[in-house]
Amino acid sequence: QVRLVESGGGLVQAGGSLRLSCAASGRTFSRDTMGWFRRAPGKEREFVSAINWNGGNTVYAAAVKGRFFISRDSAMNTVSLQMNSLKPDDTAVYYCASDSPPYGHYNYWGQGTQVTVSS
């Protein structure tokens, strides 16, 4: 079965850091754009970051730029999100997703991992 599984969420104090990971299985993800999204309580899902298939290009939402960093491993089957200087507004369920060629639509989604930042 095609599966994306997030891990690494938890409870941290403001100013702390967390590293999220997303493991992909069930199909070839090596040429997929991988993205991170989040949904805060009472809000719509929003884009956080994305990385292209070879890791050479990244993009970040303005709210996280300079604090969050996305990467993927050499096997192209996992993607990580290093989150630094966390703020209470970062509290959300974080999801990873995969966008297959020719790109433009995220077809596969994980179940999400909870990140809670206390003040």
PDB file of C-alpha atoms in Angstrom:
ATOM      1  CA  GLN A   1       0.000   0.000   0.000  1.00  0.00           C
ATOM      2  CA  VAL A   2       1.101   3.543  -0.689  1.00  0.00           C
ATOM      3  CA  ARG A   3       1.916   5.187   2.591  1.00  0.00           C
ATOM      4  CA  LEU A   4       3.398   8.376   3.974  1.00  0.00           C
ATOM      5  CA  VAL A   5       4.052   8.304   7.707  1.00  0.00           C
ATOM      6  CA  GLU A   6       5.050  11.353   9.704  1.00  0.00           C
ATOM      7  CA  SER A   7       6.904  11.208  12.988  1.00  0.00           C
ATOM      8  CA  GLY A   8       8.751  13.475  15.385  1.00  0.00           C
ATOM      9  CA  GLY A   9       5.959  15.666  16.653  1.00  0.00           C
ATOM     10  CA  GLY A  10       5.524  16.502  20.284  1.00  0.00           C
ATOM     11  CA  LEU A  11       5.217  19.177  22.929  1.00  0.00           C
ATOM     12  CA  VAL A  12       7.917  21.836  23.154  1.00  0.00           C
ATOM     13  CA  GLN A  13       8.320  25.240  24.731  1.00  0.00           C
ATOM     14  CA  ALA A  14       8.486  28.391  22.658  1.00  0.00           C
ATOM     15  CA  GLY A  15      11.970  28.863  21.291  1.00  0.00           C
ATOM     16  CA  GLY A  16      12.627  25.148  21.127  1.00  0.00           C
ATOM     17  CA  SER A  17      13.181  22.876  18.164  1.00  0.00           C
ATOM     18  CA  LEU A  18      11.710  19.749  16.665  1.00  0.00           C
ATOM     19  CA  ARG A  19      12.640  17.648  13.674  1.00  0.00           C
ATOM     20  CA  LEU A  20       9.831  15.992  11.768  1.00  0.00           C
ATOM     21  CA  SER A  21      10.351  13.074   9.434  1.00  0.00           C
ATOM     22  CA  CYS A  22       8.185  11.552   6.724  1.00  0.00           C
ATOM     23  CA  ALA A  23       8.803   8.023   5.493  1.00  0.00           C
ATOM     24  CA  ALA A  24       7.398   6.996   2.119  1.00  0.00           C
ATOM     25  CA  SER A  25       6.668   3.472   0.959  1.00  0.00           C
ATOM     26  CA  GLY A  26       4.539   1.492  -1.469  1.00  0.00           C
ATOM     27  CA  ARG A  27       5.672   3.236  -4.643  1.00  0.00           C
ATOM     28  CA  THR A  28       8.600   5.156  -6.093  1.00  0.00           C
ATOM     29  CA  PHE A  29       8.832   8.646  -4.654  1.00  0.00           C
ATOM     30  CA  SER A  30      12.297   9.488  -5.951  1.00  0.00           C
ATOM     31  CA  ARG A  31      11.050  11.976  -8.544  1.00  0.00           C
ATOM     32  CA  ASP A  32       8.268  13.449  -6.448  1.00  0.00           C
ATOM     33  CA  THR A  33       8.160  16.892  -5.010  1.00  0.00           C
ATOM     34  CA  MET A  34       7.677  16.439  -1.284  1.00  0.00           C
ATOM     35  CA  GLY A  35       5.827  19.015   0.755  1.00  0.00           C
ATOM     36  CA  TRP A  36       4.897  19.835   4.312  1.00  0.00           C
ATOM     37  CA  PHE A  37       1.566  21.348   5.254  1.00  0.00           C
ATOM     38  CA  ARG A  38      -0.048  22.137   8.563  1.00  0.00           C
ATOM     39  CA  ARG A  39      -3.474  22.719  10.006  1.00  0.00           C
ATOM     40  CA  ALA A  40      -3.860  24.740  13.178  1.00  0.00           C
ATOM     41  CA  PRO A  41      -6.952  24.445  15.381  1.00  0.00           C
ATOM     42  CA  GLY A  42      -9.896  26.189  13.760  1.00  0.00           C
ATOM     43  CA  LYS A  43      -7.942  27.091  10.635  1.00  0.00           C
ATOM     44  CA  GLU A  44      -7.569  25.831   7.097  1.00  0.00           C
ATOM     45  CA  ARG A  45      -4.635  23.753   5.998  1.00  0.00           C
ATOM     46  CA  GLU A  46      -1.689  25.866   4.897  1.00  0.00           C
ATOM     47  CA  PHE A  47       1.478  25.263   2.964  1.00  0.00           C
ATOM     48  CA  VAL A  48       4.709  25.150   4.953  1.00  0.00           C
ATOM     49  CA  SER A  49       7.547  23.997   2.708  1.00  0.00           C
ATOM     50  CA  ALA A  50       8.453  21.856  -0.290  1.00  0.00           C
ATOM     51  CA  ILE A  51      11.523  20.306  -1.867  1.00  0.00           C
ATOM     52  CA  ASN A  52      11.988  19.089  -5.412  1.00  0.00           C
ATOM     53  CA  TRP A  53      12.905  15.574  -6.432  1.00  0.00           C
ATOM     54  CA  ASN A  54      16.692  15.949  -6.278  1.00  0.00           C
ATOM     55  CA  GLY A  55      16.750  18.290  -3.306  1.00  0.00           C
ATOM     56  CA  GLY A  56      18.167  21.174  -5.299  1.00  0.00           C
ATOM     57  CA  ASN A  57      15.245  23.538  -4.856  1.00  0.00           C
ATOM     58  CA  THR A  58      13.276  24.424  -1.759  1.00  0.00           C
ATOM     59  CA  VAL A  59      10.483  26.818  -0.960  1.00  0.00           C
ATOM     60  CA  TYR A  60       9.090  28.080   2.341  1.00  0.00           C
ATOM     61  CA  ALA A  61       6.028  29.899   3.513  1.00  0.00           C
ATOM     62  CA  ALA A  62       6.791  33.384   4.763  1.00  0.00           C
ATOM     63  CA  ALA A  63       5.715  32.463   8.277  1.00  0.00           C
ATOM     64  CA  VAL A  64       8.472  29.872   8.629  1.00  0.00           C
ATOM     65  CA  LYS A  65      11.225  31.154   6.372  1.00  0.00           C
ATOM     66  CA  GLY A  66      14.510  31.387   8.221  1.00  0.00           C
ATOM     67  CA  ARG A  67      13.296  29.107  11.005  1.00  0.00           C
ATOM     68  CA  PHE A  68      12.300  25.884   9.254  1.00  0.00           C
ATOM     69  CA  PHE A  69      14.484  23.855   6.914  1.00  0.00           C
ATOM     70  CA  ILE A  70      13.409  21.029   4.644  1.00  0.00           C
ATOM     71  CA  SER A  71      15.615  18.204   3.397  1.00  0.00           C
ATOM     72  CA  ARG A  72      15.430  14.708   1.956  1.00  0.00           C
ATOM     73  CA  ASP A  73      17.795  11.779   2.290  1.00  0.00           C
ATOM     74  CA  SER A  74      20.030  10.264  -0.377  1.00  0.00           C
ATOM     75  CA  ALA A  75      17.577   7.441  -1.079  1.00  0.00           C
ATOM     76  CA  MET A  76      14.807   9.979  -1.766  1.00  0.00           C
ATOM     77  CA  ASN A  77      12.395   8.028   0.361  1.00  0.00           C
ATOM     78  CA  THR A  78      12.226  10.310   3.381  1.00  0.00           C
ATOM     79  CA  VAL A  79      11.787  14.008   3.886  1.00  0.00           C
ATOM     80  CA  SER A  80      12.501  15.964   7.048  1.00  0.00           C
ATOM     81  CA  LEU A  81      11.505  19.325   8.434  1.00  0.00           C
ATOM     82  CA  GLN A  82      13.824  20.903  10.966  1.00  0.00           C
ATOM     83  CA  MET A  83      11.841  23.437  12.970  1.00  0.00           C
ATOM     84  CA  ASN A  84      13.738  25.977  15.035  1.00  0.00           C
ATOM     85  CA  SER A  85      12.697  28.937  17.160  1.00  0.00           C
ATOM     86  CA  LEU A  86       9.230  27.502  17.473  1.00  0.00           C
ATOM     87  CA  LYS A  87       6.343  29.784  18.350  1.00  0.00           C
ATOM     88  CA  PRO A  88       2.914  29.036  19.782  1.00  0.00           C
ATOM     89  CA  ASP A  89       1.476  29.948  16.372  1.00  0.00           C
ATOM     90  CA  ASP A  90       3.327  26.947  14.952  1.00  0.00           C
ATOM     91  CA  THR A  91       1.027  24.644  16.898  1.00  0.00           C
ATOM     92  CA  ALA A  92      -0.707  22.449  14.347  1.00  0.00           C
ATOM     93  CA  VAL A  93      -0.986  19.005  12.890  1.00  0.00           C
ATOM     94  CA  TYR A  94       1.786  18.687  10.319  1.00  0.00           C
ATOM     95  CA  TYR A  95       1.307  16.617   7.188  1.00  0.00           C
ATOM     96  CA  CYS A  96       3.696  15.476   4.503  1.00  0.00           C
ATOM     97  CA  ALA A  97       2.531  15.035   0.935  1.00  0.00           C
ATOM     98  CA  SER A  98       3.858  13.902  -2.426  1.00  0.00           C
ATOM     99  CA  ASP A  99       3.432  15.572  -5.823  1.00  0.00           C
ATOM    100  CA  SER A 100       4.217  13.253  -8.737  1.00  0.00           C
ATOM    101  CA  PRO A 101       5.349  14.277 -12.235  1.00  0.00           C
ATOM    102  CA  PRO A 102       4.289  16.294 -14.179  1.00  0.00           C
ATOM    103  CA  TYR A 103       3.727  18.050 -10.809  1.00  0.00           C
ATOM    104  CA  GLY A 104       1.095  20.479  -9.675  1.00  0.00           C
ATOM    105  CA  HIS A 105      -1.020  18.310  -7.397  1.00  0.00           C
ATOM    106  CA  TYR A 106      -0.281  16.528  -4.137  1.00  0.00           C
ATOM    107  CA  ASN A 107      -1.688  13.044  -4.623  1.00  0.00           C
ATOM    108  CA  TYR A 108      -0.550  11.285  -1.463  1.00  0.00           C
ATOM    109  CA  TRP A 109      -0.856  12.446   2.114  1.00  0.00           C
ATOM    110  CA  GLY A 110       0.206  11.218   5.495  1.00  0.00           C
ATOM    111  CA  GLN A 111      -1.984  11.074   8.577  1.00  0.00           C
ATOM    112  CA  GLY A 112      -0.184  13.915  10.308  1.00  0.00           C
ATOM    113  CA  THR A 113       1.807  14.430  13.469  1.00  0.00           C
ATOM    114  CA  GLN A 114       0.882  16.850  16.236  1.00  0.00           C
ATOM    115  CA  VAL A 115       3.205  19.705  17.113  1.00  0.00           C
ATOM    116  CA  THR A 116       2.306  21.728  20.187  1.00  0.00           C
ATOM    117  CA  VAL A 117       4.320  24.768  21.213  1.00  0.00           C
ATOM    118  CA  SER A 118       3.682  26.163  24.670  1.00  0.00           C
ATOM    119  CA  SER A 119       4.316  29.744  25.732  1.00  0.00           C
TER     120      SER A 119
END
